[in-house]
mmCIF file of C-alpha atoms in Angstrom:
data_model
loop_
_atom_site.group_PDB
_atom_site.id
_atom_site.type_symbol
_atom_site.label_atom_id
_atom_site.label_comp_id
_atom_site.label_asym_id
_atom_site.label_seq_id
_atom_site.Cartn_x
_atom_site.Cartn_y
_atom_site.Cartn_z
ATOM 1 C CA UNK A 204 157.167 265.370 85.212
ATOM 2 C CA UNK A 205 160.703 264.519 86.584
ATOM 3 C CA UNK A 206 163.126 262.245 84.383
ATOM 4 C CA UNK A 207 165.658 260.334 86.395
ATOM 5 C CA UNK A 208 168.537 260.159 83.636
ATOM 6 C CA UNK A 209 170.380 257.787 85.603
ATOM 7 C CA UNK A 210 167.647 255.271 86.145
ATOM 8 C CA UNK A 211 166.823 255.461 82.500
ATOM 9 C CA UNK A 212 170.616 254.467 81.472
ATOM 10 C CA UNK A 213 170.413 251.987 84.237
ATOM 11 C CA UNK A 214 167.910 249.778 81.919
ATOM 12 C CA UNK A 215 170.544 249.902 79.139
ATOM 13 C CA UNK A 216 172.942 247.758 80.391
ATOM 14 C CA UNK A 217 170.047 245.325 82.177
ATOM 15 C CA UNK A 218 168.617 245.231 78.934
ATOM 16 C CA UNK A 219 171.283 244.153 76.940
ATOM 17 C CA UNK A 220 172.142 241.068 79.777
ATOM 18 C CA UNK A 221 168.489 239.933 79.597
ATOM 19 C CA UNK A 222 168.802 240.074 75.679
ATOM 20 C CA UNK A 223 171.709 238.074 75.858
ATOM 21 C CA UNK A 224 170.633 236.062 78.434
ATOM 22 C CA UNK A 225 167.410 234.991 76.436
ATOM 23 C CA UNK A 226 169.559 234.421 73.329
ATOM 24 C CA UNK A 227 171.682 232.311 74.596
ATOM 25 C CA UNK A 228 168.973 230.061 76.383
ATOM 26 C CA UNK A 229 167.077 230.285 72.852
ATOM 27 C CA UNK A 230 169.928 228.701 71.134
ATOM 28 C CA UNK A 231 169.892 226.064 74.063
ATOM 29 C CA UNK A 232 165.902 225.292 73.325
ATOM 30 C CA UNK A 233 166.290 225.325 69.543
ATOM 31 C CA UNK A 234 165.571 226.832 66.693
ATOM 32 C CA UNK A 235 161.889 225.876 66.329
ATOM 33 C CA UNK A 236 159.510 228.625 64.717
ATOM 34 C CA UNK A 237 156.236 229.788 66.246
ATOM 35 C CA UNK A 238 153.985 227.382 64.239
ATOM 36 C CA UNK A 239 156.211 224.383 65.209
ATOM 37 C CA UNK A 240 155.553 225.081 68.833
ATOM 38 C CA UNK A 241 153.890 222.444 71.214
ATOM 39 C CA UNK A 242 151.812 223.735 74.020
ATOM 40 C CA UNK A 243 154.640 223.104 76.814
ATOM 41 C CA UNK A 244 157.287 225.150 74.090
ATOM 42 C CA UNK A 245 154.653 227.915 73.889
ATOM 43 C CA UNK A 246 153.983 228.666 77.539
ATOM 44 C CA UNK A 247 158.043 228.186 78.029
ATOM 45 C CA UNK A 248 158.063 230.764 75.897
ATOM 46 C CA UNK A 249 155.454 233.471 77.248
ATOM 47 C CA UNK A 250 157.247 232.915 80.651
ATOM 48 C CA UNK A 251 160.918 233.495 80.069
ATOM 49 C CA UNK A 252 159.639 236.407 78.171
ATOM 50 C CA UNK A 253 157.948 238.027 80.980
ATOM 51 C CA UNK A 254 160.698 237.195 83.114
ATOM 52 C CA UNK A 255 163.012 239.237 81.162
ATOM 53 C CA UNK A 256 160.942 241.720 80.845
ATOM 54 C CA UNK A 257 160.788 242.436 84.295
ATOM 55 C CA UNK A 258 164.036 241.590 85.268
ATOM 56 C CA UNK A 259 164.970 244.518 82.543
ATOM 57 C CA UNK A 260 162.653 247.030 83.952
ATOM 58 C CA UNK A 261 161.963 246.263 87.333
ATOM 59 C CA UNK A 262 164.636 248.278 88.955
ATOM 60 C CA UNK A 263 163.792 247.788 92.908
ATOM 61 C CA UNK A 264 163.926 243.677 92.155
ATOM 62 C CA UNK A 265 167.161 241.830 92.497
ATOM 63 C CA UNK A 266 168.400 241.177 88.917
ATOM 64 C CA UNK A 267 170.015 237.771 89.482
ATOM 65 C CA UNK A 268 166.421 236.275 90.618
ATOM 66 C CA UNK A 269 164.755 236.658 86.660
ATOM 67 C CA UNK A 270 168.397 235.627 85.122
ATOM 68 C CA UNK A 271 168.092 232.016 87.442
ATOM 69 C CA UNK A 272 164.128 231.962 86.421
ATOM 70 C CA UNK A 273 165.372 232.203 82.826
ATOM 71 C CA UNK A 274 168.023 229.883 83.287
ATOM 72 C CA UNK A 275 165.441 227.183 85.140
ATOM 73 C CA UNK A 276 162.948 227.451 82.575
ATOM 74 C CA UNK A 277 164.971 226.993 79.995
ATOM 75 C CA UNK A 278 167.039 224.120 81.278
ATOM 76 C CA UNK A 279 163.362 222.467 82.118
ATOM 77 C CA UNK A 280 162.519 223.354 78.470
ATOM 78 C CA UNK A 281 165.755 221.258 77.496
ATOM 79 C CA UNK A 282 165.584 218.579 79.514
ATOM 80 C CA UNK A 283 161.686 217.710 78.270
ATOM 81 C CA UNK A 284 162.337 218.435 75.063
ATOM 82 C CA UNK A 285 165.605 215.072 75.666
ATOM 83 C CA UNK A 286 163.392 213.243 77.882
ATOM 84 C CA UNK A 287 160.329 213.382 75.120
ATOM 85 C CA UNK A 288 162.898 211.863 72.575
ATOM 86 C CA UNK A 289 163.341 208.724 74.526
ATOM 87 C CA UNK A 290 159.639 208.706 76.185
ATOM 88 C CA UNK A 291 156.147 208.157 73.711
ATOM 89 C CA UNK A 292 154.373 207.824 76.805
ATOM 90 C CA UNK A 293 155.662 211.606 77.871
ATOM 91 C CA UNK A 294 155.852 212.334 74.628
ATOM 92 C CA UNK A 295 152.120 211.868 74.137
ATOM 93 C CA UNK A 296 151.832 213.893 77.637
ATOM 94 C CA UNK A 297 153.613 216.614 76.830
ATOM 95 C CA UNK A 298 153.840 217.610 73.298
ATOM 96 C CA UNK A 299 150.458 215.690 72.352
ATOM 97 C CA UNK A 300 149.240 213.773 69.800
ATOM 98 C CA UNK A 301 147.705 214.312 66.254
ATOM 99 C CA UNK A 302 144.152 214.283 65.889
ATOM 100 C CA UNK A 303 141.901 213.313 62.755
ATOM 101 C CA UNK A 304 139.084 215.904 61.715
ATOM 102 C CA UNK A 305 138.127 214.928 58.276
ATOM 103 C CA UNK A 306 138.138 211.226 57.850
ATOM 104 C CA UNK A 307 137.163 209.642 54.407
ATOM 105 C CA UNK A 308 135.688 213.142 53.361
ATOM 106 C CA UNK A 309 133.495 213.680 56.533
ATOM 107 C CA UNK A 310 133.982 215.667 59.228
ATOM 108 C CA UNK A 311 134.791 214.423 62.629
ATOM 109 C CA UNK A 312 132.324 216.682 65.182
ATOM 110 C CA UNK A 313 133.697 215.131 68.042
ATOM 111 C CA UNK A 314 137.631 215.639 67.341
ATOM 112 C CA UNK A 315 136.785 218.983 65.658
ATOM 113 C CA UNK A 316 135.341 219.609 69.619
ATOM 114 C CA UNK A 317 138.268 218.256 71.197
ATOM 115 C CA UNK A 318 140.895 220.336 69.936
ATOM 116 C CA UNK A 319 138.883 223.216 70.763
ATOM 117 C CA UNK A 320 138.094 224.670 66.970
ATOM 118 C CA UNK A 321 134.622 225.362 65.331
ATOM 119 C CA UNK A 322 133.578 224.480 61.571
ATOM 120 C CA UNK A 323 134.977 228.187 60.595
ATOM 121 C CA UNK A 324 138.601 227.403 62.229
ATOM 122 C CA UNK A 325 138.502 224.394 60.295
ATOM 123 C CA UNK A 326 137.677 225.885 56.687
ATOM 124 C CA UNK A 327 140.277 228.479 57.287
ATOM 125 C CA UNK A 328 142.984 225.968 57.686
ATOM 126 C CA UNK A 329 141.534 224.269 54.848
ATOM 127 C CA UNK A 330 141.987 227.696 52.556
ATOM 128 C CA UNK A 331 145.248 228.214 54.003
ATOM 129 C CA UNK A 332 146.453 224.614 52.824
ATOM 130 C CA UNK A 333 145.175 225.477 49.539
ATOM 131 C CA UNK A 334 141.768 223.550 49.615
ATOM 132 C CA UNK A 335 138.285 225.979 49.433
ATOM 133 C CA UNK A 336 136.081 223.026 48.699
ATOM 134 C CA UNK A 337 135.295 220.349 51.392
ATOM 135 C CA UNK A 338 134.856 217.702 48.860
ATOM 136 C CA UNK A 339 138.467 217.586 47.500
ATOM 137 C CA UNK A 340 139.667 216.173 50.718
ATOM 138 C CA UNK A 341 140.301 213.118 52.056
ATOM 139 C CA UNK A 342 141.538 213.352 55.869
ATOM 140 C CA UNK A 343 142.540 216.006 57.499
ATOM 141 C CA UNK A 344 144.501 215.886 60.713
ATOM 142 C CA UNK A 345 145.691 218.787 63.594
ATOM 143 C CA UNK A 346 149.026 218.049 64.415
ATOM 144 C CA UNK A 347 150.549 218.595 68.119
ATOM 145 C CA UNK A 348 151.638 222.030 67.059
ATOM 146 C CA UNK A 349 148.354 223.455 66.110
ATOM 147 C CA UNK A 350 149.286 223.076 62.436
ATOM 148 C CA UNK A 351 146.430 221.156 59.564
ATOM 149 C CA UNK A 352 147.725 218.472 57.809
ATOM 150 C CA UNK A 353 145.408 217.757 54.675
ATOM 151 C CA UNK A 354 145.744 214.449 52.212
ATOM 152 C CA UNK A 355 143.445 215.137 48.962
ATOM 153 C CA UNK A 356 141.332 213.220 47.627
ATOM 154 C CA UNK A 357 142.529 210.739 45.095
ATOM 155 C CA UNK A 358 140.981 212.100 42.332
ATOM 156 C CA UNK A 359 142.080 216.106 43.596
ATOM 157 C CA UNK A 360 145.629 214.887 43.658
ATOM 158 C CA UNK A 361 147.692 216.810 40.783
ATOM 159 C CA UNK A 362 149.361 215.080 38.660
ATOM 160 C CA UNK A 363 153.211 215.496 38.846
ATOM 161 C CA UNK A 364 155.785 214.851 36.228
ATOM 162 C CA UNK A 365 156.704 211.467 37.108
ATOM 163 C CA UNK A 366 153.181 210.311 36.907
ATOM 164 C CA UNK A 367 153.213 211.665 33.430
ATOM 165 C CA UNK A 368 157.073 210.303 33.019
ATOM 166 C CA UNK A 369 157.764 213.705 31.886
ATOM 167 C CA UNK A 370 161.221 215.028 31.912
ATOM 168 C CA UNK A 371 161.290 218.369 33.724
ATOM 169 C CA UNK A 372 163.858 221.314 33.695
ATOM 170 C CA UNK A 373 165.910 222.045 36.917
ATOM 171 C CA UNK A 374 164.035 224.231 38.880
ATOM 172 C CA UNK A 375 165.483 227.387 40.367
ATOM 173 C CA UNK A 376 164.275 230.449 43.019
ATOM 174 C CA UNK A 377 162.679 233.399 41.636
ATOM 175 C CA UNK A 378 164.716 236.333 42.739
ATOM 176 C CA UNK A 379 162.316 239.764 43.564
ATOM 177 C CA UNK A 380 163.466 242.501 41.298
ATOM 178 C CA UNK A 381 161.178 244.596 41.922
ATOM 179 C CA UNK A 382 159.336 245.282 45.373
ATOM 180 C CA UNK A 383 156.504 247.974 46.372
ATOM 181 C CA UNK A 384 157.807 249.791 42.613
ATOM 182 C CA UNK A 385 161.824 249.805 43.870
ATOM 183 C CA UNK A 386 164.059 247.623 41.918
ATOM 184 C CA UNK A 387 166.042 245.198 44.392
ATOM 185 C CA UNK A 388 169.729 245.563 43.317
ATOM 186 C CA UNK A 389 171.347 243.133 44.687
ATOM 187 C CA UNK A 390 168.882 240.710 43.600
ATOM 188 C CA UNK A 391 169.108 241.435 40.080
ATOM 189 C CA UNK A 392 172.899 241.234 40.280
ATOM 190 C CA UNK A 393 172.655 237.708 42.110
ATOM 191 C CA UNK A 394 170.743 236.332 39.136
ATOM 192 C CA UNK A 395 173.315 237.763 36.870
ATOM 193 C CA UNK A 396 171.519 241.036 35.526
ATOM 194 C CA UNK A 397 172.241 244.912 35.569
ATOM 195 C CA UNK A 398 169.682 247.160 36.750
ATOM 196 C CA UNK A 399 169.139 248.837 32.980
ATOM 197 C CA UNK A 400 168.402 244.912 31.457
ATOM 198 C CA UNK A 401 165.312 244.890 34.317
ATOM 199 C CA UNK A 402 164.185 248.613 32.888
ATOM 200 C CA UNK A 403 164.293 247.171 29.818
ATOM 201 C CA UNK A 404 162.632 244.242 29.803
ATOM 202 C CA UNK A 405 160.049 246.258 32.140
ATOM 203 C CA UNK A 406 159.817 248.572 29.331
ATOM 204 C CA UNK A 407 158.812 246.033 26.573
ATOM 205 C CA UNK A 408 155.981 244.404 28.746
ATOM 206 C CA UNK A 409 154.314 248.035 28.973
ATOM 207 C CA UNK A 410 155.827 249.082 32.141
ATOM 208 C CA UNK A 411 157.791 252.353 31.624
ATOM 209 C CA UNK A 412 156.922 253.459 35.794
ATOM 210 C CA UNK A 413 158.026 251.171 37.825
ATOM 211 C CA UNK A 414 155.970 252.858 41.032
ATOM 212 C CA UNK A 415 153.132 250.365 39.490
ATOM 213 C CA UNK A 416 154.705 247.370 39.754
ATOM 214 C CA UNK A 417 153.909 245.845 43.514
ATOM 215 C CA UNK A 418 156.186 242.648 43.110
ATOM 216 C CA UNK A 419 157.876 241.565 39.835
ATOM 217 C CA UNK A 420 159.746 238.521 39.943
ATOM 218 C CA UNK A 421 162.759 236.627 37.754
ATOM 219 C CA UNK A 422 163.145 233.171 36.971
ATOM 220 C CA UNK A 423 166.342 231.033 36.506
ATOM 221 C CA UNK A 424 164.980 231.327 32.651
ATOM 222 C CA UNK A 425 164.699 234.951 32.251
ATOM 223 C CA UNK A 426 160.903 234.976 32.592
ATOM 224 C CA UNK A 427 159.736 238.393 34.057
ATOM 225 C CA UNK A 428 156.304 237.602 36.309
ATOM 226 C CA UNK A 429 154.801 241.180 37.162
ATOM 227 C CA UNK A 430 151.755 241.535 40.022
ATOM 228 C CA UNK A 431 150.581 245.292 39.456
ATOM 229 C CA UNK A 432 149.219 247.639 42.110
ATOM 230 C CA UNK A 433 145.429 247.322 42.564
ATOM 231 C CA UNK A 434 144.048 249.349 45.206
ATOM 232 C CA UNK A 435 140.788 250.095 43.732
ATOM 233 C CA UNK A 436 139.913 246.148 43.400
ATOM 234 C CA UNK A 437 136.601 245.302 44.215
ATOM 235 C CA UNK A 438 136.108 242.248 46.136
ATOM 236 C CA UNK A 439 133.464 239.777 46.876
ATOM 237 C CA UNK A 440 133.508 238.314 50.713
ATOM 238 C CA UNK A 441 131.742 234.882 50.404
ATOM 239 C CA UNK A 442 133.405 233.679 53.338
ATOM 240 C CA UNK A 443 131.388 234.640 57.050
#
């Protein structure tokens, strides 16, 4: 088998242009993640990343063709995404609309058949949202990006402080101090702590190896929350 060194280096500088190329038109576009992507954002995307795909490795093509199909599609990507702004009528065309699938606790058949999902895409969403019983919701609606909105039911709604005009500490982020049984440095240090306080406190909870600690996290009040390893976990799949 005969390497061409020379076309191989070739692709180095082609690929860095199309990277750059594709960044630059991605700043352009936005900043929206993969779940906040509408149908027309989603096949934008596929495209200009098969253009530069082959505009980085297809070496007999003429480059400058995939950097103006990049360019086009993401100018066209821009100008719907302004045009949809001013437009509900495009809007509505384009991006789509939300549709209800659980309405006053009942499933919608029809809408559930519309948006192209069967009863088991719909529980899943429901799990994922936090909900693994039917009954504790209200309405549930798929929004233009794909994503499930869920409203519980009245009486599933949890109670929050203000309902309870409770007074509530500030709330902080817990830092990750320890990771897969490696103590995060520079966490610990950004929530004011040295390395031997976390072996320490790890040592007084029962933990003297820290290999069997998965995830242990740190609160703004100095409460330690450990999640150990459990490989050998038996569990029960209720869910086909």
């Amino acid at each position: 088998m005969n390497i061409d060194i020379m076309e191989c280096l070739s692709i180095v500088p082609r690929s860095l242009f199309s990277l750059l190329t594709l960044f630059l038109i991605t700043r352009l576009i936005g900043r929206k993640q993969v779940s906040e992507l509408s149908l027309f954002d989603y096949v934008i995307g596929i495209s200009i990343g098969n253009f530069t795909a082959e505009m980085t490795m297809n070496l007999e093509g003429q480059y400058l063709n995939g950097v103006v199909a990049i360019i086009v599609f993401g100018l066209s990507a821009y100008l719907v995404s302004k045009i949809t702004l001013k437009s509900i009528t495009l809007r509505r065309l384009i991006i789509g609309v939300p549709t209800i699938i659980i309405q006053n606790g009942k499933l919608i058949e029809k809408n559930i058949k519309a948006t192209k999902l069967d009863i088991n895409d719909v529980l899943e969403q429901c799990r994922t949202n936090g909900y693994f019983d039917l009954n504790e919701i209200e309405y549930a609606i798929m929004e233009a990006n794909g994503q499930i909105s869920i409203m519980p039911a009245a009486e599933y709604k949890p109670l929050t402080p203000k309902d309870m005009k409770m007074k509530m500490p500030k709330a902080g982020l817990c830092a990750n101090i320890v990771i897969d049984g490696h103590i995060m440095k520079n966490n610990v240090e950004n929530m004011h702590k040295t390395v031997p306080w976390v072996e320490k406190e790890l040592k007084v909870k029962g933990y003297k190896d820290i290999s069997k600690i998965l995830l242990a996290t740190l609160d703004i009040e100095d409460k330690i929350t450990i999640y150990e390893r459990n490989e050998n976990v038996n569990v029960y799949n209720v869910l086909e």
